Structures are given as C-alpha cells and as structure tokens.
C-alpha cells in the first residue's frame, strides 16, 4: 500500500509548512522547492522566515512541519539532518579595502551591524569573541536586524561592516555590491540543518520531502 501511495505521489495536492532562517530562506530553500516540485508538481509550500531559535521553536510547537536553520538547539524531540557545511566571512562596502585575512582587532575599529540575538550567525560570532576574550559590548554595534537583505544594505552604503554567511556573501560579491574577506583564526564551520519534530505526525508529502 505504501509503495502504491508513493508511486502516485505526483498526483497528490499537498501543503508543506516550513520555517527557515535568513540564509537558507533566501539561498537554499528556493532551490529545494524547485527540485522537489519537478517531481511533485501539485505541492504548495508555505515558508516562514525567522531567526534560527524561532525556527526551532516553531518546529517544537508543531506550527510547521519542518525547519531549515544554521544552529542546533538541543531537544530530544528534534531530529537534525545536516544539509550543507559553510563558514562566516567579513563583508564591507566597496569603498573599504582591507588586507585578508582580517584580524579581529582591526575589525573593532569600525562600526558593526549585526543579526538579531536569536540568529545562528550571532551565536557563532559570540563564541568567536569569547575565544579571543572580547566582550560583545566592546564592538561598536550601531544596529541589529532580522533581515539579511537589510543588513547588506547597511554594509553596501558604508554605514557599517558585518559578519555573515559565506553563501550569502558570495551572492552579493558576484553582483559586485560588497567586498568579502576571510577573518584570521576564524575557522569555525557550521552546518545548515533540516530539523523536524519526531513526535509530530507528518503528512506523506512532508515525509517525502524530508527523505
């Protein structure tokens, strides 16, 4: 019976509810949707873009079927599937030229725009600062934002520098909008994960997407 159901899945009309953090929401999920709909073309996606912590909370409370995020929040109810490995990089306006790799001490000369405190990017930056015994309030942070595109606009206009996902940075540097630099001794790599709640009963189409 399951074989017959799977065999006829292309005829199913279903809805997949997903939450995604900023970078996956912009640069990973659209490619996943395109690939999945090539096989199951009657599926509709509802994608909510939120900080990583909020994505995990939505998966836990069952308001979405699954999430795509860049940080693990431990819970015995959550199952994480690694999707893609990446690192963080420094971005500046085109007017600011630096020598790569950039030292953290040199970065502290400039104003910063940061992702909000619930983002996976922010968690990694805070761990890096602690490693170098630097308090976060030593940075000259002029703005926090939950919008990845908004953050890039601050940088593009020369208002501040920032640290973001290399995947996102490469999209913007390919359009010659910003400069991208390696950060000295910043070797922490992270995964983007697909996460789902093992206690939530998922539809056949959602299970098929996870598989």
PDB file of C-alpha atoms in Angstrom:
ATOM      1  CA  UNK A   1       0.000   0.000   0.000  1.00  0.00           C
ATOM      2  CA  UNK A   2       2.843   2.404   0.864  1.00  0.00           C
ATOM      3  CA  UNK A   3       4.508   1.578  -2.446  1.00  0.00           C
ATOM      4  CA  UNK A   4       1.293   2.363  -4.313  1.00  0.00           C
ATOM      5  CA  UNK A   5       0.914   5.637  -2.400  1.00  0.00           C
ATOM      6  CA  UNK A   6       4.469   6.700  -3.167  1.00  0.00           C
ATOM      7  CA  UNK A   7       4.034   5.654  -6.789  1.00  0.00           C
ATOM      8  CA  UNK A   8       1.091   8.023  -7.134  1.00  0.00           C
ATOM      9  CA  UNK A   9       2.505  10.910  -5.135  1.00  0.00           C
ATOM     10  CA  UNK A  10       2.963  13.059  -8.240  1.00  0.00           C
ATOM     11  CA  UNK A  11      -0.821  13.342  -8.402  1.00  0.00           C
ATOM     12  CA  UNK A  12      -1.175  14.475  -4.781  1.00  0.00           C
ATOM     13  CA  UNK A  13      -2.076  18.025  -3.880  1.00  0.00           C
ATOM     14  CA  UNK A  14      -0.432  18.802  -0.571  1.00  0.00           C
ATOM     15  CA  UNK A  15       0.947  21.617   1.530  1.00  0.00           C
ATOM     16  CA  UNK A  16       4.324  21.703   3.245  1.00  0.00           C
ATOM     17  CA  UNK A  17       4.700  24.244   6.032  1.00  0.00           C
ATOM     18  CA  UNK A  18       8.296  25.198   6.679  1.00  0.00           C
ATOM     19  CA  UNK A  19      10.225  27.738   8.742  1.00  0.00           C
ATOM     20  CA  UNK A  20      13.677  28.827   7.585  1.00  0.00           C
ATOM     21  CA  UNK A  21      16.316  31.133   8.966  1.00  0.00           C
ATOM     22  CA  UNK A  22      17.524  34.044   6.851  1.00  0.00           C
ATOM     23  CA  UNK A  23      20.282  32.494   4.724  1.00  0.00           C
ATOM     24  CA  UNK A  24      18.534  29.177   3.980  1.00  0.00           C
ATOM     25  CA  UNK A  25      15.291  31.051   3.344  1.00  0.00           C
ATOM     26  CA  UNK A  26      16.947  33.204   0.667  1.00  0.00           C
ATOM     27  CA  UNK A  27      19.551  30.939  -0.891  1.00  0.00           C
ATOM     28  CA  UNK A  28      18.803  27.256  -0.131  1.00  0.00           C
ATOM     29  CA  UNK A  29      15.039  26.719   0.216  1.00  0.00           C
ATOM     30  CA  UNK A  30      14.130  28.103  -3.262  1.00  0.00           C
ATOM     31  CA  UNK A  31      16.454  25.538  -4.877  1.00  0.00           C
ATOM     32  CA  UNK A  32      14.991  22.746  -2.741  1.00  0.00           C
ATOM     33  CA  UNK A  33      11.437  23.785  -3.668  1.00  0.00           C
ATOM     34  CA  UNK A  34      12.309  23.864  -7.365  1.00  0.00           C
ATOM     35  CA  UNK A  35      13.889  20.403  -7.237  1.00  0.00           C
ATOM     36  CA  UNK A  36      11.002  18.873  -5.265  1.00  0.00           C
ATOM     37  CA  UNK A  37       8.296  20.363  -7.474  1.00  0.00           C
ATOM     38  CA  UNK A  38       9.940  18.905 -10.569  1.00  0.00           C
ATOM     39  CA  UNK A  39       8.766  15.543  -9.205  1.00  0.00           C
ATOM     40  CA  UNK A  40       5.695  16.558  -7.168  1.00  0.00           C
ATOM     41  CA  UNK A  41       4.228  19.498  -9.046  1.00  0.00           C
ATOM     42  CA  UNK A  42       0.964  19.800  -7.106  1.00  0.00           C
ATOM     43  CA  UNK A  43       2.656  20.667  -3.809  1.00  0.00           C
ATOM     44  CA  UNK A  44       2.284  24.129  -2.269  1.00  0.00           C
ATOM     45  CA  UNK A  45       4.901  25.495   0.149  1.00  0.00           C
ATOM     46  CA  UNK A  46       4.275  27.940   2.983  1.00  0.00           C
ATOM     47  CA  UNK A  47       7.672  29.260   4.085  1.00  0.00           C
ATOM     48  CA  UNK A  48       8.068  31.448   7.171  1.00  0.00           C
ATOM     49  CA  UNK A  49      11.421  33.243   7.512  1.00  0.00           C
ATOM     50  CA  UNK A  50      12.534  33.651  11.148  1.00  0.00           C
ATOM     51  CA  UNK A  51      15.718  33.632  13.256  1.00  0.00           C
ATOM     52  CA  UNK A  52      17.151  30.149  13.910  1.00  0.00           C
ATOM     53  CA  UNK A  53      15.895  29.992  17.516  1.00  0.00           C
ATOM     54  CA  UNK A  54      12.362  30.879  16.396  1.00  0.00           C
ATOM     55  CA  UNK A  55      12.557  28.236  13.645  1.00  0.00           C
ATOM     56  CA  UNK A  56      13.415  25.585  16.252  1.00  0.00           C
ATOM     57  CA  UNK A  57      10.552  26.787  18.490  1.00  0.00           C
ATOM     58  CA  UNK A  58       8.069  26.579  15.600  1.00  0.00           C
ATOM     59  CA  UNK A  59       9.154  23.007  14.869  1.00  0.00           C
ATOM     60  CA  UNK A  60       8.828  22.118  18.559  1.00  0.00           C
ATOM     61  CA  UNK A  61       5.340  23.575  18.960  1.00  0.00           C
ATOM     62  CA  UNK A  62       4.152  21.918  15.752  1.00  0.00           C
ATOM     63  CA  UNK A  63       3.170  25.078  13.866  1.00  0.00           C
ATOM     64  CA  UNK A  64       5.381  23.967  10.935  1.00  0.00           C
ATOM     65  CA  UNK A  65       6.259  20.550   9.512  1.00  0.00           C
ATOM     66  CA  UNK A  66       9.998  21.185   9.437  1.00  0.00           C
ATOM     67  CA  UNK A  67      12.667  23.866   9.595  1.00  0.00           C
ATOM     68  CA  UNK A  68      15.918  24.792   7.868  1.00  0.00           C
ATOM     69  CA  UNK A  69      18.356  26.562  10.187  1.00  0.00           C
ATOM     70  CA  UNK A  70      22.023  27.197  10.937  1.00  0.00           C
ATOM     71  CA  UNK A  71      22.269  26.319  14.634  1.00  0.00           C
ATOM     72  CA  UNK A  72      21.344  23.301  16.765  1.00  0.00           C
ATOM     73  CA  UNK A  73      19.066  23.764  19.774  1.00  0.00           C
ATOM     74  CA  UNK A  74      19.135  20.514  21.694  1.00  0.00           C
ATOM     75  CA  UNK A  75      15.878  18.716  22.415  1.00  0.00           C
ATOM     76  CA  UNK A  76      15.016  15.021  22.477  1.00  0.00           C
ATOM     77  CA  UNK A  77      12.027  15.903  20.258  1.00  0.00           C
ATOM     78  CA  UNK A  78      14.138  17.355  17.440  1.00  0.00           C
ATOM     79  CA  UNK A  79      15.913  15.378  14.726  1.00  0.00           C
ATOM     80  CA  UNK A  80      18.579  17.288  12.759  1.00  0.00           C
ATOM     81  CA  UNK A  81      19.739  16.299   9.261  1.00  0.00           C
ATOM     82  CA  UNK A  82      22.945  18.070   8.069  1.00  0.00           C
ATOM     83  CA  UNK A  83      22.431  19.625   4.632  1.00  0.00           C
ATOM     84  CA  UNK A  84      25.371  21.889   3.861  1.00  0.00           C
ATOM     85  CA  UNK A  85      28.612  22.996   5.531  1.00  0.00           C
ATOM     86  CA  UNK A  86      29.785  26.597   5.397  1.00  0.00           C
ATOM     87  CA  UNK A  87      31.659  29.349   7.279  1.00  0.00           C
ATOM     88  CA  UNK A  88      31.253  33.035   8.117  1.00  0.00           C
ATOM     89  CA  UNK A  89      33.118  35.915   6.464  1.00  0.00           C
ATOM     90  CA  UNK A  90      33.551  39.667   6.899  1.00  0.00           C
ATOM     91  CA  UNK A  91      31.788  41.988   4.455  1.00  0.00           C
ATOM     92  CA  UNK A  92      32.443  45.699   3.824  1.00  0.00           C
ATOM     93  CA  UNK A  93      31.397  48.339   1.327  1.00  0.00           C
ATOM     94  CA  UNK A  94      33.269  48.583  -1.985  1.00  0.00           C
ATOM     95  CA  UNK A  95      34.912  51.769  -0.704  1.00  0.00           C
ATOM     96  CA  UNK A  96      36.657  49.983   2.178  1.00  0.00           C
ATOM     97  CA  UNK A  97      39.702  47.947   1.136  1.00  0.00           C
ATOM     98  CA  UNK A  98      41.284  45.621   3.728  1.00  0.00           C
ATOM     99  CA  UNK A  99      44.076  43.047   3.691  1.00  0.00           C
ATOM    100  CA  UNK A 100      42.814  39.472   4.032  1.00  0.00           C
ATOM    101  CA  UNK A 101      42.722  37.663   6.413  1.00  0.00           C
ATOM    102  CA  UNK A 102      41.462  40.482   8.651  1.00  0.00           C
ATOM    103  CA  UNK A 103      42.409  40.439  12.350  1.00  0.00           C
ATOM    104  CA  UNK A 104      39.601  40.767  14.901  1.00  0.00           C
ATOM    105  CA  UNK A 105      41.478  43.709  16.468  1.00  0.00           C
ATOM    106  CA  UNK A 106      41.410  45.565  13.131  1.00  0.00           C
ATOM    107  CA  UNK A 107      37.703  44.849  12.693  1.00  0.00           C
ATOM    108  CA  UNK A 108      36.996  46.549  16.016  1.00  0.00           C
ATOM    109  CA  UNK A 109      37.999  49.919  14.521  1.00  0.00           C
ATOM    110  CA  UNK A 110      34.760  50.013  12.515  1.00  0.00           C
ATOM    111  CA  UNK A 111      31.047  50.227  13.262  1.00  0.00           C
ATOM    112  CA  UNK A 112      29.090  46.958  13.068  1.00  0.00           C
ATOM    113  CA  UNK A 113      25.617  45.934  12.008  1.00  0.00           C
ATOM    114  CA  UNK A 114      24.615  42.568  13.469  1.00  0.00           C
ATOM    115  CA  UNK A 115      21.955  39.930  13.040  1.00  0.00           C
ATOM    116  CA  UNK A 116      19.463  39.718  15.892  1.00  0.00           C
ATOM    117  CA  UNK A 117      20.340  37.766  19.039  1.00  0.00           C
ATOM    118  CA  UNK A 118      18.259  34.688  18.082  1.00  0.00           C
ATOM    119  CA  UNK A 119      20.173  34.060  14.847  1.00  0.00           C
ATOM    120  CA  UNK A 120      22.622  31.197  14.372  1.00  0.00           C
ATOM    121  CA  UNK A 121      25.172  33.623  12.910  1.00  0.00           C
ATOM    122  CA  UNK A 122      25.097  35.700  16.073  1.00  0.00           C
ATOM    123  CA  UNK A 123      25.710  32.626  18.252  1.00  0.00           C
ATOM    124  CA  UNK A 124      28.839  31.719  16.269  1.00  0.00           C
ATOM    125  CA  UNK A 125      30.167  35.293  16.434  1.00  0.00           C
ATOM    126  CA  UNK A 126      29.681  35.373  20.216  1.00  0.00           C
ATOM    127  CA  UNK A 127      31.634  32.099  20.600  1.00  0.00           C
ATOM    128  CA  UNK A 128      34.456  33.547  18.468  1.00  0.00           C
ATOM    129  CA  UNK A 129      34.586  36.704  20.626  1.00  0.00           C
ATOM    130  CA  UNK A 130      34.691  34.663  23.846  1.00  0.00           C
ATOM    131  CA  UNK A 131      37.557  32.617  22.391  1.00  0.00           C
ATOM    132  CA  UNK A 132      39.510  35.869  21.953  1.00  0.00           C
ATOM    133  CA  UNK A 133      38.372  37.211  25.360  1.00  0.00           C
ATOM    134  CA  UNK A 134      36.490  40.096  23.770  1.00  0.00           C
ATOM    135  CA  UNK A 135      33.198  41.272  25.273  1.00  0.00           C
ATOM    136  CA  UNK A 136      30.455  41.874  22.748  1.00  0.00           C
ATOM    137  CA  UNK A 137      29.898  45.396  24.084  1.00  0.00           C
ATOM    138  CA  UNK A 138      33.469  46.252  23.014  1.00  0.00           C
ATOM    139  CA  UNK A 139      32.200  46.223  19.430  1.00  0.00           C
ATOM    140  CA  UNK A 140      30.736  49.477  18.130  1.00  0.00           C
ATOM    141  CA  UNK A 141      27.355  47.999  17.133  1.00  0.00           C
ATOM    142  CA  UNK A 142      25.047  50.597  15.614  1.00  0.00           C
ATOM    143  CA  UNK A 143      22.169  48.340  14.560  1.00  0.00           C
ATOM    144  CA  UNK A 144      20.649  44.884  14.901  1.00  0.00           C
ATOM    145  CA  UNK A 145      18.383  43.498  12.179  1.00  0.00           C
ATOM    146  CA  UNK A 146      16.493  40.286  11.454  1.00  0.00           C
ATOM    147  CA  UNK A 147      16.691  40.981   7.709  1.00  0.00           C
ATOM    148  CA  UNK A 148      19.686  39.614   5.837  1.00  0.00           C
ATOM    149  CA  UNK A 149      18.995  41.869   2.851  1.00  0.00           C
ATOM    150  CA  UNK A 150      18.609  44.897   5.127  1.00  0.00           C
ATOM    151  CA  UNK A 151      21.934  44.115   6.784  1.00  0.00           C
ATOM    152  CA  UNK A 152      23.690  44.049   3.407  1.00  0.00           C
ATOM    153  CA  UNK A 153      22.236  47.488   2.593  1.00  0.00           C
ATOM    154  CA  UNK A 154      23.855  48.944   5.741  1.00  0.00           C
ATOM    155  CA  UNK A 155      27.179  47.500   4.570  1.00  0.00           C
ATOM    156  CA  UNK A 156      26.750  48.474   0.920  1.00  0.00           C
ATOM    157  CA  UNK A 157      26.150  52.108   1.869  1.00  0.00           C
ATOM    158  CA  UNK A 158      29.283  52.202   4.032  1.00  0.00           C
ATOM    159  CA  UNK A 159      27.384  52.642   7.313  1.00  0.00           C
ATOM    160  CA  UNK A 160      28.946  49.574   8.963  1.00  0.00           C
ATOM    161  CA  UNK A 161      30.743  46.270   8.411  1.00  0.00           C
ATOM    162  CA  UNK A 162      29.309  42.864   9.260  1.00  0.00           C
ATOM    163  CA  UNK A 163      29.954  39.127   9.529  1.00  0.00           C
ATOM    164  CA  UNK A 164      27.609  36.916   7.507  1.00  0.00           C
ATOM    165  CA  UNK A 165      27.300  33.535   5.836  1.00  0.00           C
ATOM    166  CA  UNK A 166      29.783  32.924   3.021  1.00  0.00           C
ATOM    167  CA  UNK A 167      26.913  31.548   0.899  1.00  0.00           C
ATOM    168  CA  UNK A 168      25.067  34.857   1.181  1.00  0.00           C
ATOM    169  CA  UNK A 169      28.235  36.936   0.784  1.00  0.00           C
ATOM    170  CA  UNK A 170      29.186  35.212  -2.480  1.00  0.00           C
ATOM    171  CA  UNK A 171      25.770  36.010  -3.957  1.00  0.00           C
ATOM    172  CA  UNK A 172      26.312  39.720  -3.278  1.00  0.00           C
ATOM    173  CA  UNK A 173      30.005  39.849  -4.258  1.00  0.00           C
ATOM    174  CA  UNK A 174      29.168  38.188  -7.573  1.00  0.00           C
ATOM    175  CA  UNK A 175      26.992  41.253  -8.268  1.00  0.00           C
ATOM    176  CA  UNK A 176      29.926  43.498  -7.233  1.00  0.00           C
ATOM    177  CA  UNK A 177      27.877  45.040  -4.407  1.00  0.00           C
ATOM    178  CA  UNK A 178      30.277  44.470  -1.478  1.00  0.00           C
ATOM    179  CA  UNK A 179      33.754  43.213  -0.576  1.00  0.00           C
ATOM    180  CA  UNK A 180      34.279  39.892   1.212  1.00  0.00           C
ATOM    181  CA  UNK A 181      37.219  38.931   3.453  1.00  0.00           C
ATOM    182  CA  UNK A 182      38.433  35.942   5.435  1.00  0.00           C
ATOM    183  CA  UNK A 183      38.739  36.529   9.195  1.00  0.00           C
ATOM    184  CA  UNK A 184      42.020  35.485  10.814  1.00  0.00           C
ATOM    185  CA  UNK A 185      41.725  32.451  13.136  1.00  0.00           C
ATOM    186  CA  UNK A 186      38.000  32.196  12.416  1.00  0.00           C
ATOM    187  CA  UNK A 187      37.947  28.541  11.441  1.00  0.00           C
ATOM    188  CA  UNK A 188      34.576  27.606  12.892  1.00  0.00           C
ATOM    189  CA  UNK A 189      32.459  25.918  10.252  1.00  0.00           C
ATOM    190  CA  UNK A 190      28.757  25.307  10.653  1.00  0.00           C
ATOM    191  CA  UNK A 191      26.076  23.230   9.049  1.00  0.00           C
ATOM    192  CA  UNK A 192      22.673  24.176   7.830  1.00  0.00           C
ATOM    193  CA  UNK A 193      20.231  21.551   9.067  1.00  0.00           C
ATOM    194  CA  UNK A 194      16.793  20.307   8.192  1.00  0.00           C
ATOM    195  CA  UNK A 195      15.012  19.753  11.514  1.00  0.00           C
ATOM    196  CA  UNK A 196      11.716  18.054  12.288  1.00  0.00           C
ATOM    197  CA  UNK A 197       9.789  17.037  15.404  1.00  0.00           C
ATOM    198  CA  UNK A 198       9.873  13.251  15.887  1.00  0.00           C
ATOM    199  CA  UNK A 199       6.647  13.463  17.927  1.00  0.00           C
ATOM    200  CA  UNK A 200       4.663  15.267  15.202  1.00  0.00           C
ATOM    201  CA  UNK A 201       2.659  13.194  12.737  1.00  0.00           C
ATOM    202  CA  UNK A 202       3.714  14.369   9.302  1.00  0.00           C
ATOM    203  CA  UNK A 203       1.813  14.077   6.033  1.00  0.00           C
ATOM    204  CA  UNK A 204       3.095  11.675   3.383  1.00  0.00           C
ATOM    205  CA  UNK A 205       4.233  14.597   1.221  1.00  0.00           C
ATOM    206  CA  UNK A 206       6.213  16.146   4.113  1.00  0.00           C
ATOM    207  CA  UNK A 207       7.874  12.787   4.817  1.00  0.00           C
ATOM    208  CA  UNK A 208       8.722  12.507   1.127  1.00  0.00           C
ATOM    209  CA  UNK A 209      10.336  15.955   1.199  1.00  0.00           C
ATOM    210  CA  UNK A 210      12.459  15.005   4.247  1.00  0.00           C
ATOM    211  CA  UNK A 211      13.571  11.775   2.541  1.00  0.00           C
TER     212      UNK A 211
END
